[in-house]
GROMACS .gro file of N, CA, C and O in nm:
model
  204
    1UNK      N    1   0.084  -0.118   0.000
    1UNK     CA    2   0.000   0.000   0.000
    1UNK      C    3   0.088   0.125   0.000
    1UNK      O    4   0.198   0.133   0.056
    2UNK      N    5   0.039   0.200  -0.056
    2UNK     CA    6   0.128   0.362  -0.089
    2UNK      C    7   0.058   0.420   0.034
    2UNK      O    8  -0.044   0.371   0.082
    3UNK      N    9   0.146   0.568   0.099
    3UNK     CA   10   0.132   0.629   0.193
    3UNK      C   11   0.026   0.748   0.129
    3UNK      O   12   0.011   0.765   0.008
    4UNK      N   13  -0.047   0.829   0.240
    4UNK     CA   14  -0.105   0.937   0.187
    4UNK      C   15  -0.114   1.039   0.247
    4UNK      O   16  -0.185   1.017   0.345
    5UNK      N   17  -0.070   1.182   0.245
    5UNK     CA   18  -0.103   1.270   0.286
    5UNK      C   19  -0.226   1.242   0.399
    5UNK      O   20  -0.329   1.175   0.391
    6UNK      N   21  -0.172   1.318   0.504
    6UNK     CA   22  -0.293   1.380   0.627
    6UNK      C   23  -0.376   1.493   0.545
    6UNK      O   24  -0.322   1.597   0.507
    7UNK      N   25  -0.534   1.458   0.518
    7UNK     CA   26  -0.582   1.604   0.464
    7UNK      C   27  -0.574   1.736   0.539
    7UNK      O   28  -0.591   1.846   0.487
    8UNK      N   29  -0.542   1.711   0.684
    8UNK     CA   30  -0.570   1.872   0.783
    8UNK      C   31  -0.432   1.878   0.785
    8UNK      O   32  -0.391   1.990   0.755
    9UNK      N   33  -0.357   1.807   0.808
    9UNK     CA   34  -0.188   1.870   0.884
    9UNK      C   35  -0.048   1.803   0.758
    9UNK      O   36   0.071   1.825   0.778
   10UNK      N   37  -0.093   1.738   0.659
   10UNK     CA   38   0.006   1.727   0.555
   10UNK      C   39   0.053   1.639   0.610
   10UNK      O   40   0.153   1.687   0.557
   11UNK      N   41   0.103   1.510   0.693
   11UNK     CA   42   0.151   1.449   0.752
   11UNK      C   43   0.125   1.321   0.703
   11UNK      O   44   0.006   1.294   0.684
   12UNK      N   45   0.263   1.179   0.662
   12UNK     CA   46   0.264   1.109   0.601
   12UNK      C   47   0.152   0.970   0.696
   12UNK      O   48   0.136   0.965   0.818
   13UNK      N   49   0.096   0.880   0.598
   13UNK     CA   50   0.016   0.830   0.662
   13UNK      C   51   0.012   0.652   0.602
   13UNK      O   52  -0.036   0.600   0.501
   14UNK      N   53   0.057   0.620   0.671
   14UNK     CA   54   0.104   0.451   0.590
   14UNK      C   55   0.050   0.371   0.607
   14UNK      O   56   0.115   0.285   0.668
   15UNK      N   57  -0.114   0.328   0.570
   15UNK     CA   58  -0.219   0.237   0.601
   15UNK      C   59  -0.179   0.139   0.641
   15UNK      O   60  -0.222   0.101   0.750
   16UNK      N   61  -0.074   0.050   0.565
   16UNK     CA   62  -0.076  -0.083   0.609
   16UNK      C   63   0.034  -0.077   0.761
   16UNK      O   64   0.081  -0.179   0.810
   17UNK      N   65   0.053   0.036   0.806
   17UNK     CA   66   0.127   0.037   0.977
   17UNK      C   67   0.053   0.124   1.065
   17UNK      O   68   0.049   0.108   1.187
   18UNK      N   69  -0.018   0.236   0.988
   18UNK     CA   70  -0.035   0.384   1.119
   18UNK      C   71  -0.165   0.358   1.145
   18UNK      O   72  -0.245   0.301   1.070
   19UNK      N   73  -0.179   0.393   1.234
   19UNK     CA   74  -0.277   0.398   1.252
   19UNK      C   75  -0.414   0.553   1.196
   19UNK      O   76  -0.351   0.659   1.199
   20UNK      N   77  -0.483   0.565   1.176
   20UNK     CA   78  -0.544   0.659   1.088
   20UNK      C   79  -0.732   0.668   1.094
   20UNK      O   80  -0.809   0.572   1.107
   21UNK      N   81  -0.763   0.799   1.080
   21UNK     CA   82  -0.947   0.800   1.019
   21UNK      C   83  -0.913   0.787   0.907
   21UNK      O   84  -0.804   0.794   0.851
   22UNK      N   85  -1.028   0.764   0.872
   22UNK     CA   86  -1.124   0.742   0.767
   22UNK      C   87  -1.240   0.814   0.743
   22UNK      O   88  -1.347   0.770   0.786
   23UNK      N   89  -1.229   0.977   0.644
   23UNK     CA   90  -1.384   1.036   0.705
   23UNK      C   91  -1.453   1.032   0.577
   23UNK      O   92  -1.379   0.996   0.486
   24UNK      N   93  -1.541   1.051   0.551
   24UNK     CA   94  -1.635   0.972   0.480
   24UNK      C   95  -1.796   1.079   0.497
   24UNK      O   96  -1.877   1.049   0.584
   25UNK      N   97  -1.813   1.154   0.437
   25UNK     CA   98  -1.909   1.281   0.491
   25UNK      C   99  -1.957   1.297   0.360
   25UNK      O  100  -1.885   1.285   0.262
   26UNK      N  101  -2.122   1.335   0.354
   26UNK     CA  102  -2.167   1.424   0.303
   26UNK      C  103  -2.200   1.587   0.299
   26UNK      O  104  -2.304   1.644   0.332
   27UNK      N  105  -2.090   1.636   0.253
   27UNK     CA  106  -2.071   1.816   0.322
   27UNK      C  107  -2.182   1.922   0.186
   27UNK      O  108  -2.207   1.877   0.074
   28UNK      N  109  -2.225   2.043   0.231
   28UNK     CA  110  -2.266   2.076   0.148
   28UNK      C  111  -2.189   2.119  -0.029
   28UNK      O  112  -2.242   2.159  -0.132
   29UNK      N  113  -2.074   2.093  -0.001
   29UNK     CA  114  -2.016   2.095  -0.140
   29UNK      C  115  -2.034   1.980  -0.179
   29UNK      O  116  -1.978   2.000  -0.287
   30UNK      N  117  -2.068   1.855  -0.186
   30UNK     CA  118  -2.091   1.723  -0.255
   30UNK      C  119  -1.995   1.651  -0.108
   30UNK      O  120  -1.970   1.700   0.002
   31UNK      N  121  -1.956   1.499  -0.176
   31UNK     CA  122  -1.932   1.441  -0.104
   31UNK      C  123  -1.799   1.443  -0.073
   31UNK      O  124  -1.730   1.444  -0.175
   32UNK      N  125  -1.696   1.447   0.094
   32UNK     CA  126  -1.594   1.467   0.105
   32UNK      C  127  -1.567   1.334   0.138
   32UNK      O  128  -1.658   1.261   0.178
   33UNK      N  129  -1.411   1.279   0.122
   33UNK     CA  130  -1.372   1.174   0.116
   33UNK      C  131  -1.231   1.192   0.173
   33UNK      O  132  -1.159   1.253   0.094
   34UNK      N  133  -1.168   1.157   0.292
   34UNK     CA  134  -1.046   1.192   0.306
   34UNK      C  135  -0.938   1.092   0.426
   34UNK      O  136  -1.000   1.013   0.497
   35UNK      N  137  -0.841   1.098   0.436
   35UNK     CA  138  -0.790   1.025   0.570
   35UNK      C  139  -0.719   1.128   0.621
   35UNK      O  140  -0.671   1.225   0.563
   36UNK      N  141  -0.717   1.088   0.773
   36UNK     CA  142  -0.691   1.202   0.833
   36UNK      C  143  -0.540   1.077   0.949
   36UNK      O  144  -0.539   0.960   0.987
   37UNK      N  145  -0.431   1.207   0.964
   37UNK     CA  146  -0.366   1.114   1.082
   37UNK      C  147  -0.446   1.105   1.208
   37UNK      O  148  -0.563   1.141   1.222
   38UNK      N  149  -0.355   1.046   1.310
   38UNK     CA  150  -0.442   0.968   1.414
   38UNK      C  151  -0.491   1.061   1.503
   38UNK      O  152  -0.605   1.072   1.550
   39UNK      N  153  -0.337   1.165   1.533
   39UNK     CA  154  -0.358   1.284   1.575
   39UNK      C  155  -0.486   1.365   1.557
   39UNK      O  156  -0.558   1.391   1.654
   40UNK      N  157  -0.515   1.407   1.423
   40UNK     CA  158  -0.591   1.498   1.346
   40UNK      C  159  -0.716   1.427   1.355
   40UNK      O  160  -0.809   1.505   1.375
   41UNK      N  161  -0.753   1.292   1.347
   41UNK     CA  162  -0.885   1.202   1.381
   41UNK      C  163  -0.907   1.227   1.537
   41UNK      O  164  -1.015   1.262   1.585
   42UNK      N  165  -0.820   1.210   1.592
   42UNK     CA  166  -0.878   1.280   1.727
   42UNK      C  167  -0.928   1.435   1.790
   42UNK      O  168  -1.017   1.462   1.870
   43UNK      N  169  -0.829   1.526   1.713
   43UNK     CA  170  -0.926   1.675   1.701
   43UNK      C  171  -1.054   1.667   1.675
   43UNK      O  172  -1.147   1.709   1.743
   44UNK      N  173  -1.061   1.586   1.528
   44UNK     CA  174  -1.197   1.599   1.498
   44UNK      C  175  -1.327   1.520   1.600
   44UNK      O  176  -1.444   1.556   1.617
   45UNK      N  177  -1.264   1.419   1.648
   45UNK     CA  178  -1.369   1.364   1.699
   45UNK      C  179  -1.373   1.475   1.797
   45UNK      O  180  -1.476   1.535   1.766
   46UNK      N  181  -1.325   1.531   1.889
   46UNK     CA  182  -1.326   1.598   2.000
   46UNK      C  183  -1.416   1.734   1.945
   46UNK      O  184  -1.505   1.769   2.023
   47UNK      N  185  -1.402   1.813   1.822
   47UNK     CA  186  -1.484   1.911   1.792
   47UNK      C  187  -1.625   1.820   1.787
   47UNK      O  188  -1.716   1.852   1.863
   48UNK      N  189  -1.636   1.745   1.726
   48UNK     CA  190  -1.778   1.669   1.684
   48UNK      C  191  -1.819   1.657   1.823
   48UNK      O  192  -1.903   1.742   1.854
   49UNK      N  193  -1.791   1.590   1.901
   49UNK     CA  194  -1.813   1.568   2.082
   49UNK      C  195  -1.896   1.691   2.158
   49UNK      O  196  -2.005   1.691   2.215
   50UNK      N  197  -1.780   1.816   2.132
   50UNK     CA  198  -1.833   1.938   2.182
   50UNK      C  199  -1.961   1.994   2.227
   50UNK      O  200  -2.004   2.054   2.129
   51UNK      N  201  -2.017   2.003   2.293
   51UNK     CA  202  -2.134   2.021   2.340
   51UNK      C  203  -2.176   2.203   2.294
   51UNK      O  204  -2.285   2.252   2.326
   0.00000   0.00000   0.00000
């Protein structure tokens, strides 16, 4: 498997070792599709959380 860019922080991301999201959204620009590092999957969950 080839590595891929972090979409929020540019940061290398090597499926078959790192650990990583997977986000998967319907946003109002059409559909977003992206992986995020593990780091950056945890921001997001934590904004989503936010009360």
């Amino acid at each position: 498997m080839r590595s891929h860019a972090c979409y929020r922080c540019g940061s290398r991301v090597h499926p078959a070792r790192d650990a990583y999201a997977a986000v998967d959204v319907l946003d109002a620009d059409g559909e977003l599709k992206v992986l995020l590092c593990r780091e950056c999957g945890r921001e997001l969950r934590s904004f989503l959380n936010a009360d």
